[in-house]
Amino acid sequence: MTKSLLSKLNITEAPPKHPTDPLIQRQNKLIARLEVQREMARCLVENEEFKAFKYKYVIDQETGIKNKVRVPKQIKPWFYKIDEQYFTPIKYGSKSLELAKGLYAIAVKDSTALTGVYDVVIEAVKAGEFDSKLMAIKAVGKK
């Protein structure tokens, strides 16, 4: 009696490729946005121009073939300056997250401290300190 060729293999149920936990997805989205803001703050401190790009498909008029083209992407900074202080809210989508009861922004004395603020907030998101705030956000169009 011959054995099946497939019986020699370790056959299991395949786990999903990407985690579908909404909390992990929201954490990753917030961390990605915070890293962009940290880079914008670094460019402000070093007097560099911040440039972000995205990829877009454009159809060539002559050949009709789709080409992937890199185009500039406009990203607005979260931080702003009033008098001699910088303020930065932490946003998820277009909404500012409440950091403490009734408080929505972090204040720093100068622009050099902004990158450190974003580093601390990224670590706080990874540690789970924003979990309740992230899960309280409702998807657009849902009540």
PDB file of C-alpha atoms in Angstrom:
ATOM      1  CA  MET A   1       0.000   0.000   0.000  1.00  0.00           C
ATOM      2  CA  THR A   2       1.458   3.382  -0.982  1.00  0.00           C
ATOM      3  CA  LYS A   3       1.217   6.523   1.064  1.00  0.00           C
ATOM      4  CA  SER A   4      -0.266   9.674  -0.356  1.00  0.00           C
ATOM      5  CA  LEU A   5       2.232  12.346  -1.283  1.00  0.00           C
ATOM      6  CA  LEU A   6       0.236  14.963   0.622  1.00  0.00           C
ATOM      7  CA  SER A   7       0.363  12.921   3.819  1.00  0.00           C
ATOM      8  CA  LYS A   8       4.077  13.769   4.079  1.00  0.00           C
ATOM      9  CA  LEU A   9       3.280  17.477   4.382  1.00  0.00           C
ATOM     10  CA  ASN A  10       2.250  19.367   7.508  1.00  0.00           C
ATOM     11  CA  ILE A  11      -1.232  20.588   6.530  1.00  0.00           C
ATOM     12  CA  THR A  12      -2.817  23.192   8.822  1.00  0.00           C
ATOM     13  CA  GLU A  13      -5.437  25.907   8.781  1.00  0.00           C
ATOM     14  CA  ALA A  14      -3.915  29.137   7.476  1.00  0.00           C
ATOM     15  CA  PRO A  15      -4.070  32.122   9.843  1.00  0.00           C
ATOM     16  CA  PRO A  16      -5.154  35.473   8.372  1.00  0.00           C
ATOM     17  CA  LYS A  17      -2.335  37.450   6.760  1.00  0.00           C
ATOM     18  CA  HIS A  18      -3.034  40.713   8.548  1.00  0.00           C
ATOM     19  CA  PRO A  19      -4.432  41.261  12.020  1.00  0.00           C
ATOM     20  CA  THR A  20      -8.040  42.335  11.724  1.00  0.00           C
ATOM     21  CA  ASP A  21      -8.352  43.592  15.288  1.00  0.00           C
ATOM     22  CA  PRO A  22      -9.768  47.130  14.915  1.00  0.00           C
ATOM     23  CA  LEU A  23      -7.742  48.372  17.889  1.00  0.00           C
ATOM     24  CA  ILE A  24      -4.442  47.294  16.324  1.00  0.00           C
ATOM     25  CA  GLN A  25      -5.449  48.857  13.009  1.00  0.00           C
ATOM     26  CA  ARG A  26      -6.282  52.153  14.726  1.00  0.00           C
ATOM     27  CA  GLN A  27      -3.042  52.104  16.721  1.00  0.00           C
ATOM     28  CA  ASN A  28      -1.019  51.532  13.549  1.00  0.00           C
ATOM     29  CA  LYS A  29      -2.851  54.339  11.731  1.00  0.00           C
ATOM     30  CA  LEU A  30      -2.270  56.779  14.605  1.00  0.00           C
ATOM     31  CA  ILE A  31       1.410  55.828  14.900  1.00  0.00           C
ATOM     32  CA  ALA A  32       1.911  56.347  11.150  1.00  0.00           C
ATOM     33  CA  ARG A  33       0.342  59.829  11.347  1.00  0.00           C
ATOM     34  CA  LEU A  34       2.426  60.703  14.422  1.00  0.00           C
ATOM     35  CA  GLU A  35       5.633  59.692  12.637  1.00  0.00           C
ATOM     36  CA  VAL A  36       4.754  62.024   9.746  1.00  0.00           C
ATOM     37  CA  GLN A  37       4.119  64.883  12.192  1.00  0.00           C
ATOM     38  CA  ARG A  38       7.436  64.140  13.947  1.00  0.00           C
ATOM     39  CA  GLU A  39       9.205  64.377  10.587  1.00  0.00           C
ATOM     40  CA  MET A  40       7.429  67.688   9.852  1.00  0.00           C
ATOM     41  CA  ALA A  41       8.561  69.034  13.232  1.00  0.00           C
ATOM     42  CA  ARG A  42      12.134  67.898  12.534  1.00  0.00           C
ATOM     43  CA  CYS A  43      12.063  69.733   9.194  1.00  0.00           C
ATOM     44  CA  LEU A  44      10.789  72.864  10.969  1.00  0.00           C
ATOM     45  CA  VAL A  45      13.673  72.753  13.461  1.00  0.00           C
ATOM     46  CA  GLU A  46      16.301  72.158  10.758  1.00  0.00           C
ATOM     47  CA  ASN A  47      14.790  74.732   8.333  1.00  0.00           C
ATOM     48  CA  GLU A  48      14.173  72.093   5.682  1.00  0.00           C
ATOM     49  CA  GLU A  49      11.198  71.775   3.387  1.00  0.00           C
ATOM     50  CA  PHE A  50       8.961  68.811   4.198  1.00  0.00           C
ATOM     51  CA  LYS A  51       7.955  66.768   1.178  1.00  0.00           C
ATOM     52  CA  ALA A  52       5.584  63.835   1.116  1.00  0.00           C
ATOM     53  CA  PHE A  53       4.609  61.840  -1.931  1.00  0.00           C
ATOM     54  CA  LYS A  54       1.914  59.416  -2.952  1.00  0.00           C
ATOM     55  CA  TYR A  55       1.520  57.214  -5.981  1.00  0.00           C
ATOM     56  CA  LYS A  56      -1.222  57.743  -8.510  1.00  0.00           C
ATOM     57  CA  TYR A  57      -2.156  55.908 -11.679  1.00  0.00           C
ATOM     58  CA  VAL A  58      -2.280  58.107 -14.771  1.00  0.00           C
ATOM     59  CA  ILE A  59      -3.458  56.933 -18.180  1.00  0.00           C
ATOM     60  CA  ASP A  60      -1.121  57.928 -20.986  1.00  0.00           C
ATOM     61  CA  GLN A  61      -3.206  59.761 -23.614  1.00  0.00           C
ATOM     62  CA  GLU A  62      -1.195  58.426 -26.560  1.00  0.00           C
ATOM     63  CA  THR A  63      -0.894  54.748 -25.650  1.00  0.00           C
ATOM     64  CA  GLY A  64      -3.797  54.287 -23.215  1.00  0.00           C
ATOM     65  CA  ILE A  65      -1.535  52.472 -20.731  1.00  0.00           C
ATOM     66  CA  LYS A  66      -1.798  53.085 -16.991  1.00  0.00           C
ATOM     67  CA  ASN A  67       1.422  54.343 -15.443  1.00  0.00           C
ATOM     68  CA  LYS A  68       2.186  54.668 -11.758  1.00  0.00           C
ATOM     69  CA  VAL A  69       3.388  58.230 -11.099  1.00  0.00           C
ATOM     70  CA  ARG A  70       4.777  59.759  -7.911  1.00  0.00           C
ATOM     71  CA  VAL A  71       2.988  63.008  -7.084  1.00  0.00           C
ATOM     72  CA  PRO A  72       3.375  65.434  -4.162  1.00  0.00           C
ATOM     73  CA  LYS A  73       1.001  64.930  -1.257  1.00  0.00           C
ATOM     74  CA  GLN A  74      -0.260  67.803   0.860  1.00  0.00           C
ATOM     75  CA  ILE A  75      -0.135  67.153   4.598  1.00  0.00           C
ATOM     76  CA  LYS A  76      -1.069  69.829   7.091  1.00  0.00           C
ATOM     77  CA  PRO A  77       0.917  70.120  10.311  1.00  0.00           C
ATOM     78  CA  TRP A  78      -0.973  69.556  13.537  1.00  0.00           C
ATOM     79  CA  PHE A  79       1.220  71.929  15.513  1.00  0.00           C
ATOM     80  CA  TYR A  80       0.801  75.686  15.555  1.00  0.00           C
ATOM     81  CA  LYS A  81       2.401  78.642  17.312  1.00  0.00           C
ATOM     82  CA  ILE A  82       0.640  81.192  19.497  1.00  0.00           C
ATOM     83  CA  ASP A  83       2.777  83.871  21.141  1.00  0.00           C
ATOM     84  CA  GLU A  84       5.969  82.028  22.094  1.00  0.00           C
ATOM     85  CA  GLN A  85       4.495  78.543  22.568  1.00  0.00           C
ATOM     86  CA  TYR A  86       3.789  75.661  20.237  1.00  0.00           C
ATOM     87  CA  PHE A  87       0.620  73.631  20.640  1.00  0.00           C
ATOM     88  CA  THR A  88      -0.077  70.248  19.125  1.00  0.00           C
ATOM     89  CA  PRO A  89      -3.328  68.329  19.331  1.00  0.00           C
ATOM     90  CA  ILE A  90      -3.214  64.579  18.734  1.00  0.00           C
ATOM     91  CA  LYS A  91      -5.640  63.780  15.942  1.00  0.00           C
ATOM     92  CA  TYR A  92      -7.281  60.632  14.690  1.00  0.00           C
ATOM     93  CA  GLY A  93      -8.796  61.477  11.346  1.00  0.00           C
ATOM     94  CA  SER A  94     -10.059  65.031  11.636  1.00  0.00           C
ATOM     95  CA  LYS A  95     -10.915  64.832  15.342  1.00  0.00           C
ATOM     96  CA  SER A  96      -8.608  65.829  18.173  1.00  0.00           C
ATOM     97  CA  LEU A  97      -8.313  63.200  20.880  1.00  0.00           C
ATOM     98  CA  GLU A  98      -9.082  64.257  24.445  1.00  0.00           C
ATOM     99  CA  LEU A  99      -5.787  63.865  26.321  1.00  0.00           C
ATOM    100  CA  ALA A 100      -7.215  64.739  29.743  1.00  0.00           C
ATOM    101  CA  LYS A 101     -10.687  65.828  30.800  1.00  0.00           C
ATOM    102  CA  GLY A 102     -11.471  68.818  28.574  1.00  0.00           C
ATOM    103  CA  LEU A 103      -7.845  69.156  27.325  1.00  0.00           C
ATOM    104  CA  TYR A 104      -7.016  68.467  23.703  1.00  0.00           C
ATOM    105  CA  ALA A 105      -3.502  69.841  23.061  1.00  0.00           C
ATOM    106  CA  ILE A 106       0.065  69.553  24.311  1.00  0.00           C
ATOM    107  CA  ALA A 107       2.011  72.795  24.846  1.00  0.00           C
ATOM    108  CA  VAL A 108       5.785  73.157  24.471  1.00  0.00           C
ATOM    109  CA  LYS A 109       8.025  76.205  24.788  1.00  0.00           C
ATOM    110  CA  ASP A 110       9.904  75.888  21.486  1.00  0.00           C
ATOM    111  CA  SER A 111       9.873  73.922  18.253  1.00  0.00           C
ATOM    112  CA  THR A 112      12.838  71.736  19.217  1.00  0.00           C
ATOM    113  CA  ALA A 113      10.713  69.970  21.855  1.00  0.00           C
ATOM    114  CA  LEU A 114       8.019  68.955  19.352  1.00  0.00           C
ATOM    115  CA  THR A 115       9.894  65.876  18.105  1.00  0.00           C
ATOM    116  CA  GLY A 116      10.313  64.663  21.680  1.00  0.00           C
ATOM    117  CA  VAL A 117       6.600  65.133  22.326  1.00  0.00           C
ATOM    118  CA  TYR A 118       5.732  63.013  19.304  1.00  0.00           C
ATOM    119  CA  ASP A 119       8.199  60.317  20.437  1.00  0.00           C
ATOM    120  CA  VAL A 120       6.543  60.160  23.872  1.00  0.00           C
ATOM    121  CA  VAL A 121       3.060  59.987  22.338  1.00  0.00           C
ATOM    122  CA  ILE A 122       4.125  57.180  19.970  1.00  0.00           C
ATOM    123  CA  GLU A 123       5.428  55.190  22.949  1.00  0.00           C
ATOM    124  CA  ALA A 124       2.171  55.873  24.821  1.00  0.00           C
ATOM    125  CA  VAL A 125       0.146  54.535  21.881  1.00  0.00           C
ATOM    126  CA  LYS A 126       2.328  51.410  21.751  1.00  0.00           C
ATOM    127  CA  ALA A 127       1.908  50.963  25.528  1.00  0.00           C
ATOM    128  CA  GLY A 128      -1.885  51.049  25.152  1.00  0.00           C
ATOM    129  CA  GLU A 129      -2.568  54.385  26.857  1.00  0.00           C
ATOM    130  CA  PHE A 130      -4.740  55.540  23.937  1.00  0.00           C
ATOM    131  CA  ASP A 131      -6.750  52.316  23.563  1.00  0.00           C
ATOM    132  CA  SER A 132      -9.923  53.609  25.221  1.00  0.00           C
ATOM    133  CA  LYS A 133      -9.777  56.856  23.221  1.00  0.00           C
ATOM    134  CA  LEU A 134      -9.258  55.000  19.942  1.00  0.00           C
ATOM    135  CA  MET A 135     -12.092  52.550  20.533  1.00  0.00           C
ATOM    136  CA  ALA A 136     -14.470  55.395  21.438  1.00  0.00           C
ATOM    137  CA  ILE A 137     -14.111  56.811  17.924  1.00  0.00           C
ATOM    138  CA  LYS A 138     -16.956  55.782  15.667  1.00  0.00           C
ATOM    139  CA  ALA A 139     -16.501  55.086  11.991  1.00  0.00           C
ATOM    140  CA  VAL A 140     -17.721  57.762   9.611  1.00  0.00           C
ATOM    141  CA  GLY A 141     -21.408  57.381   8.889  1.00  0.00           C
ATOM    142  CA  LYS A 142     -22.113  55.135  11.876  1.00  0.00           C
ATOM    143  CA  LYS A 143     -24.185  56.282  14.823  1.00  0.00           C
TER     144      LYS A 143
END
